[in-house]
Amino acid sequence: MTENKPERKPILYSGIQPTGDLNLGTYIGAVHNWLKIQDDYLSIYGIADLHALTVRRNPQEFRKTTWSLFAQYVACGLDPEKSILYFQSHVHQHAELSWILGCYTYIGELQRMTQYKDKSAQHSDNLNIGLLDYPVLMAADILLYQANVVPVGVDQKQHLELTRDIAIRFNNAYGDTFVVPEGNFGSLGDKKICSLQDPTKKMSKSDPNPDSIISIVETPDQIMKKIRRAVTDSEAVVEYREDKPGVSNLLEIFSAMSGRGIDDLVKEYHTAGYKTFKEAVGESIVEKMRPIREEYERLMQDKNHLIDLASQGAERAAYLAEKTLAKVKRKIGLTDLKKK
Ligand code: TYM
């Protein structure tokens, strides 16, 4: 009797590398959008700790940053009861599927990835296989859960296209195996949140200049200081224009933090002067982040609770992941040990 069957929600998958705190780029580009749609899906949010290994890390610091990001997920409002929150390295199926999918991906496809080209230029002293293979692991993350939708920032669009290509290639060879996922780029669309010091560049966790990024758990004082120092221009009018990247970036941030439209903000602050405008932008961030920071600090006091939540997440994730992995292994002709 189909009418009694609860309708299964479509699946959402996304993740973030634990290479620093959430900042306004990762928060507005990803988490903010996740929060808007998390209830419409069975939502699965990974901490992409295996992805973070392409760069050498101090093990103690890495562990701390990883737990800290997990606490930030929860503090932002991702719900560990409704959604699945877990660490990628706790579900071994990711690495296994990544190997298999790597055998269905061409080296040329990976060498063409813009992120690979940028990262390999930045890390020419440590040009490891992980840097090249990175998008295959990302494809494994997504395809393992049969995700229908993947909410990410536009910088991940190329990786998502490759994921779709791999899924289609595999399905054509072996019959329907993977759901072919769609991207969701949220209200930013094809825009990124930019560095406060160089608004033509994306705000990035790996930027060595601390004034260029704002972490969501920074103190109000630090946030206000960084916004006051943000690079603008000498025109002194608040307008959203391509030739005003600094002011336009602050408007994007202001809009996401306050929930107000950019036109509305431009109307109010058009001739207010940059000092007043920046104070208002800074305050909108402080207000939005205050409860998140307080909840984060509370969660960080109770490591055992975080361990319980992450264990529960890993168990639920592994159950779903194993279903797909077993299917893939069967399709490609790997043996199993089930007795007839
Ligand atoms: P990562 O950790 O670099 O970034 C996490 C998410 O934040 C978005 N983002 C931004 N959006 C707008 N403006 C910015 N300045 C900005 N900086 C970051 C990114 O687009 C991303 O959505 N490979 C991924 C992590 C990952 C993943 C996955 C994502 C691993 N497996 C599976 C989706 C599905 C990454 O490096 O994101």
Coordinates of C-alpha atoms and ligand atoms in Angstrom, one line a residue:
M1 CA 0.0 0.0 0.0
T2 CA 1.9 3.0 -1.3
E3 CA -0.2 5.6 0.4
N4 CA 1.1 4.6 3.8
K5 CA 4.7 4.8 2.8
P6 CA 6.4 8.0 4.0
E7 CA 7.7 9.9 1.1
R8 CA 11.5 9.8 1.0
K9 CA 13.1 13.2 0.9
P10 CA 15.7 13.8 -1.8
I11 CA 19.3 13.7 -0.7
L12 CA 21.6 16.7 -0.1
Y13 CA 25.3 16.3 0.3
S14 CA 28.0 18.9 1.0
G15 CA 31.2 19.3 2.9
I16 CA 34.0 21.7 4.0
Q17 CA 37.7 21.1 4.5
P18 CA 38.8 21.5 8.1
T19 CA 41.6 23.9 7.3
G20 CA 40.4 26.7 9.5
D21 CA 37.3 28.2 11.1
L22 CA 34.3 28.9 9.1
N23 CA 34.7 32.4 7.6
L24 CA 32.4 34.8 5.9
G25 CA 33.3 33.0 2.6
T26 CA 32.5 29.5 3.6
Y27 CA 29.6 30.6 5.8
I28 CA 27.8 32.7 3.2
G29 CA 28.9 30.6 0.2
A30 CA 27.9 27.3 1.8
V31 CA 26.5 27.0 5.3
H32 CA 24.0 29.9 5.0
N33 CA 22.5 28.2 2.0
W34 CA 22.6 24.7 3.7
L35 CA 20.5 26.2 6.6
K36 CA 17.9 27.5 4.3
I37 CA 17.3 24.2 2.7
Q38 CA 18.3 21.5 5.2
D39 CA 14.7 20.5 6.1
D40 CA 13.7 20.0 2.4
Y41 CA 16.2 17.1 2.1
L42 CA 17.8 14.2 3.9
S43 CA 20.9 16.4 4.4
I44 CA 24.4 15.0 4.8
Y45 CA 27.2 17.3 5.8
G46 CA 30.8 15.9 5.8
I47 CA 33.9 17.4 7.3
A48 CA 36.3 16.7 4.4
D49 CA 39.3 15.9 6.5
L50 CA 40.9 13.5 4.0
H51 CA 40.8 16.3 1.4
A52 CA 42.8 18.5 3.8
L53 CA 45.8 16.1 3.7
T54 CA 47.0 17.5 0.4
V55 CA 48.9 20.1 2.4
R56 CA 51.2 19.1 5.3
R57 CA 49.6 19.9 8.6
N58 CA 50.7 19.9 12.2
P59 CA 48.8 16.8 13.6
Q60 CA 47.8 18.4 16.9
E61 CA 46.5 21.6 15.3
F62 CA 44.8 19.7 12.6
R63 CA 42.8 17.6 15.1
K64 CA 41.9 20.7 17.0
T65 CA 40.7 22.5 13.9
T66 CA 38.7 19.5 12.8
W67 CA 36.8 19.3 16.0
S68 CA 36.4 23.0 16.1
L69 CA 34.8 23.0 12.6
F70 CA 32.4 20.2 13.7
A71 CA 31.3 22.3 16.7
Q72 CA 30.8 25.3 14.3
Y73 CA 28.6 23.2 12.1
V74 CA 26.3 22.4 15.1
A75 CA 26.5 26.0 16.5
C76 CA 25.4 27.4 13.2
G77 CA 22.2 25.4 13.4
L78 CA 22.9 22.2 11.4
D79 CA 20.9 19.7 13.3
P80 CA 22.6 16.4 14.1
E81 CA 19.2 14.8 14.9
K82 CA 17.6 15.6 11.5
S83 CA 20.7 15.7 9.3
I84 CA 23.8 13.6 9.2
L85 CA 27.0 15.4 10.4
Y86 CA 30.2 13.3 10.3
F87 CA 33.9 13.2 9.5
Q88 CA 34.8 11.8 6.1
S89 CA 37.7 9.8 7.5
H90 CA 35.4 7.9 9.9
V91 CA 33.6 6.3 6.9
H92 CA 36.1 4.1 5.0
Q93 CA 33.9 3.7 2.0
H94 CA 34.9 7.2 0.8
A95 CA 38.5 6.1 0.2
E96 CA 37.4 2.8 -1.4
L97 CA 35.0 4.4 -3.8
S98 CA 37.5 7.0 -4.6
W99 CA 40.0 4.4 -5.8
I100 CA 37.4 2.7 -8.0
L101 CA 36.2 6.0 -9.5
G102 CA 39.8 7.0 -10.2
C103 CA 40.0 4.1 -12.6
Y104 CA 37.1 5.7 -14.5
T105 CA 38.6 9.2 -14.6
Y106 CA 41.3 10.4 -17.1
I107 CA 44.4 12.2 -16.0
G108 CA 43.8 14.9 -18.6
E109 CA 40.4 15.7 -17.0
L110 CA 42.1 16.2 -13.6
Q111 CA 44.9 18.3 -15.1
R112 CA 42.4 20.6 -16.6
M113 CA 40.8 21.5 -13.2
T114 CA 41.4 25.2 -12.4
Q115 CA 41.8 24.5 -8.7
Y116 CA 44.5 21.9 -9.5
K117 CA 46.3 24.4 -11.7
D118 CA 46.2 27.1 -8.9
K119 CA 47.1 24.7 -6.1
S120 CA 49.9 23.1 -8.0
A121 CA 51.4 26.5 -8.7
Q122 CA 51.1 27.4 -5.0
H123 CA 52.5 24.1 -3.7
S124 CA 55.2 23.3 -6.3
D125 CA 57.4 22.0 -3.5
N126 CA 54.8 19.3 -2.6
L127 CA 53.1 18.4 -5.8
N128 CA 51.5 15.2 -4.5
I129 CA 49.0 12.8 -6.1
G130 CA 46.3 13.9 -3.7
L131 CA 46.2 17.4 -5.3
L132 CA 45.5 15.9 -8.7
D133 CA 43.1 13.2 -7.3
Y134 CA 41.2 15.6 -5.1
P135 CA 38.1 15.9 -7.4
V136 CA 37.8 12.1 -7.6
L137 CA 37.5 11.9 -3.8
M138 CA 34.9 14.7 -3.9
A139 CA 33.0 12.7 -6.6
A140 CA 33.1 9.7 -4.3
D141 CA 31.7 11.8 -1.4
I142 CA 28.8 12.9 -3.4
L143 CA 28.0 9.7 -5.4
L144 CA 28.3 7.4 -2.3
Y145 CA 25.2 9.0 -0.9
Q146 CA 23.2 9.1 -4.2
A147 CA 22.9 12.9 -3.6
N148 CA 20.4 14.7 -5.7
V149 CA 21.7 18.2 -4.8
V150 CA 25.0 19.6 -3.8
P151 CA 25.0 23.1 -2.4
V152 CA 28.4 24.7 -2.9
G153 CA 30.1 28.0 -3.9
V154 CA 30.7 28.6 -7.5
D155 CA 34.4 27.8 -7.1
Q156 CA 33.4 24.1 -6.8
K157 CA 31.3 24.1 -10.0
Q158 CA 34.0 22.5 -12.1
H159 CA 34.5 19.7 -9.6
L160 CA 30.7 19.1 -9.6
E161 CA 30.7 18.9 -13.4
L162 CA 33.4 16.3 -13.3
T163 CA 31.4 14.3 -10.7
R164 CA 28.4 14.3 -13.1
D165 CA 30.6 13.2 -16.0
I166 CA 32.0 10.3 -13.9
A167 CA 28.5 9.3 -12.8
I168 CA 27.2 9.3 -16.3
R169 CA 30.2 7.4 -17.6
F170 CA 29.8 4.7 -15.0
N171 CA 26.0 4.5 -15.5
N172 CA 26.5 4.1 -19.3
A173 CA 29.0 1.3 -18.7
Y174 CA 27.1 -0.7 -16.0
G175 CA 23.5 0.5 -16.0
D176 CA 21.9 2.9 -13.5
T177 CA 24.1 3.0 -10.5
F178 CA 24.6 6.6 -9.4
V179 CA 22.2 9.5 -9.1
V180 CA 23.6 12.3 -11.3
P181 CA 23.7 15.3 -8.9
E182 CA 22.7 18.9 -9.5
G183 CA 24.6 21.9 -8.1
N184 CA 22.9 24.6 -6.0
F185 CA 24.8 27.8 -5.8
G186 CA 22.4 29.6 -3.4
S187 CA 21.7 33.4 -3.5
L188 CA 25.3 34.2 -4.4
G189 CA 24.9 32.5 -7.7
D190 CA 28.1 32.9 -9.7
K191 CA 29.6 35.4 -7.2
K192 CA 32.0 34.7 -4.4
I193 CA 32.7 36.5 -1.1
C194 CA 36.0 38.3 -1.6
S195 CA 39.0 39.1 0.5
L196 CA 38.6 42.3 2.6
Q197 CA 42.1 43.3 1.6
D198 CA 42.0 42.5 -2.1
P199 CA 38.3 42.4 -3.2
T200 CA 39.2 41.0 -6.6
K201 CA 40.3 37.7 -5.0
K202 CA 38.1 35.1 -3.2
M203 CA 38.1 35.1 0.6
S204 CA 40.1 32.1 1.4
K205 CA 41.1 30.2 4.5
S206 CA 44.6 29.9 3.2
D207 CA 45.2 33.6 2.8
P208 CA 48.2 34.5 4.9
N209 CA 46.9 38.0 5.7
P210 CA 44.5 37.7 8.7
D211 CA 42.9 41.1 7.8
S212 CA 41.5 39.6 4.6
I213 CA 39.1 37.1 6.3
I214 CA 36.7 37.2 9.2
S215 CA 36.1 34.0 11.1
I216 CA 32.5 33.5 12.4
V217 CA 33.8 32.9 15.9
E218 CA 35.9 36.1 16.1
T219 CA 35.2 38.6 18.9
P220 CA 33.0 41.7 18.1
D221 CA 36.1 43.8 18.5
Q222 CA 38.1 41.9 16.0
I223 CA 35.2 41.9 13.5
M224 CA 34.7 45.6 13.7
K225 CA 38.4 46.3 13.3
K226 CA 38.7 44.2 10.2
I227 CA 35.6 45.8 8.6
R228 CA 37.0 49.3 9.3
R229 CA 40.2 48.3 7.6
A230 CA 38.5 46.7 4.5
V231 CA 39.6 48.1 1.2
T232 CA 37.0 50.2 -0.6
D233 CA 37.7 53.1 -3.0
S234 CA 37.8 56.9 -3.0
E235 CA 34.4 57.6 -4.4
A236 CA 32.5 57.6 -1.1
V237 CA 29.1 56.5 -2.5
V238 CA 27.6 53.1 -1.7
E239 CA 26.7 51.4 -4.9
Y240 CA 26.8 47.9 -6.2
R241 CA 29.0 48.1 -9.3
E242 CA 31.6 45.9 -10.9
D243 CA 34.1 48.8 -10.7
K244 CA 33.5 49.0 -7.0
P245 CA 34.5 45.5 -5.9
G246 CA 35.3 46.4 -2.2
V247 CA 31.9 48.2 -1.6
S248 CA 30.0 45.5 -3.6
N249 CA 31.6 42.8 -1.5
L250 CA 30.6 44.6 1.7
L251 CA 27.1 44.9 0.4
E252 CA 26.9 41.1 -0.3
I253 CA 28.1 40.4 3.2
F254 CA 25.7 43.0 4.7
S255 CA 22.8 41.5 2.7
A256 CA 23.5 37.9 3.9
M257 CA 23.9 39.0 7.5
S258 CA 20.9 41.2 7.7
G259 CA 18.5 39.4 5.4
R260 CA 17.9 42.7 3.6
G261 CA 18.1 43.1 -0.2
I262 CA 21.1 44.9 -1.7
D263 CA 18.9 47.6 -3.4
D264 CA 17.3 48.4 0.0
L265 CA 20.8 48.7 1.6
V266 CA 22.1 50.9 -1.2
K267 CA 19.0 53.2 -0.8
E268 CA 19.7 53.6 2.9
Y269 CA 23.5 54.0 2.8
H270 CA 24.0 55.6 -0.6
T271 CA 25.4 58.9 0.7
A272 CA 25.9 58.0 4.3
G273 CA 29.7 57.9 3.9
Y274 CA 31.9 54.8 4.2
K275 CA 32.5 55.2 7.9
T276 CA 28.8 54.9 8.8
F277 CA 28.3 52.2 6.2
K278 CA 31.2 50.1 7.5
E279 CA 29.9 50.4 11.1
A280 CA 26.6 49.1 10.0
V281 CA 28.1 46.2 8.0
G282 CA 30.3 45.3 11.0
E283 CA 27.4 45.4 13.4
S284 CA 25.3 43.2 11.2
I285 CA 28.1 40.5 11.3
V286 CA 28.5 40.9 15.1
E287 CA 24.8 40.5 15.7
K288 CA 24.4 37.5 13.4
M289 CA 27.4 35.7 14.8
R290 CA 26.9 36.5 18.5
P291 CA 24.6 33.5 19.3
I292 CA 26.7 31.2 17.1
R293 CA 29.9 32.1 18.9
E294 CA 28.2 31.6 22.3
E295 CA 26.9 28.2 21.3
Y296 CA 30.2 27.2 19.8
E297 CA 32.1 28.1 23.0
R298 CA 29.6 26.0 25.0
L299 CA 29.9 23.0 22.7
M300 CA 33.7 23.2 22.8
Q301 CA 33.5 22.7 26.6
D302 CA 31.9 19.3 26.1
K303 CA 34.1 17.2 23.9
N304 CA 32.3 13.9 24.9
H305 CA 29.1 15.3 23.6
L306 CA 30.8 16.2 20.3
I307 CA 32.2 12.7 20.1
D308 CA 28.7 11.2 20.6
L309 CA 27.3 13.3 17.9
A310 CA 30.1 12.5 15.4
S311 CA 29.9 8.8 16.2
Q312 CA 26.1 8.8 15.6
G313 CA 26.7 10.7 12.3
A314 CA 29.4 8.3 11.2
E315 CA 27.2 5.3 11.8
R316 CA 24.3 6.7 9.8
A317 CA 26.6 7.8 7.0
A318 CA 28.4 4.4 6.8
Y319 CA 25.1 2.6 6.5
L320 CA 24.1 4.6 3.4
A321 CA 27.6 4.5 2.0
E322 CA 28.0 0.8 2.3
K323 CA 24.8 0.2 0.3
T324 CA 26.2 2.2 -2.7
L325 CA 29.7 0.7 -2.4
A326 CA 28.4 -2.9 -2.3
K327 CA 26.3 -2.2 -5.4
V328 CA 29.3 -0.7 -7.3
K329 CA 31.5 -3.6 -6.4
R330 CA 28.9 -6.1 -7.6
K331 CA 28.5 -4.1 -10.9
I332 CA 32.2 -4.1 -11.8
G333 CA 32.7 -7.8 -10.9
L334 CA 34.5 -7.7 -7.6
T335 CA 33.8 -10.9 -5.6
D336 CA 32.0 -11.1 -2.3
L337 CA 32.0 -13.9 0.3
K338 CA 28.3 -14.5 0.5
K339 CA 27.5 -18.2 0.5
K340 CA 24.9 -19.4 -2.1
Ligands
TYM1 P1 36.1 24.5 0.8 O1 36.4 23.9 2.2 O2 37.2 25.1 0.1 O3 34.9 25.4 0.9 C1 33.7 25.1 1.5 C2 32.5 25.6 0.8 O4 32.5 27.1 0.9 C3 32.5 27.6 -0.4 N1 33.4 28.8 -0.4 C4 33.0 30.0 -0.8 N2 31.9 30.5 -1.4 C5 31.8 31.8 -1.7 N3 32.8 32.7 -1.5 C6 34.0 32.2 -0.9 N4 35.0 33.1 -0.7 C7 34.1 30.9 -0.6 N5 35.1 30.1 0.0 C8 34.6 28.9 0.1 C9 33.0 26.5 -1.4 O5 32.5 26.7 -2.7 C10 32.5 25.3 -0.7 O6 31.1 25.1 -1.1 N6 36.1 20.5 -2.1 C11 35.3 21.2 -1.2 C12 34.9 20.4 0.0 C13 34.2 19.1 -0.3 C14 32.9 19.0 -0.9 C15 32.7 17.6 -1.0 C16 31.9 19.9 -1.2 C17 34.7 17.9 -0.2 N7 33.8 17.0 -0.6 C18 31.5 17.1 -1.6 C19 30.7 19.4 -1.7 C20 30.5 18.0 -1.9 C21 36.1 22.4 -0.7 O7 37.3 22.4 -0.8 O8 35.5 23.3 -0.1

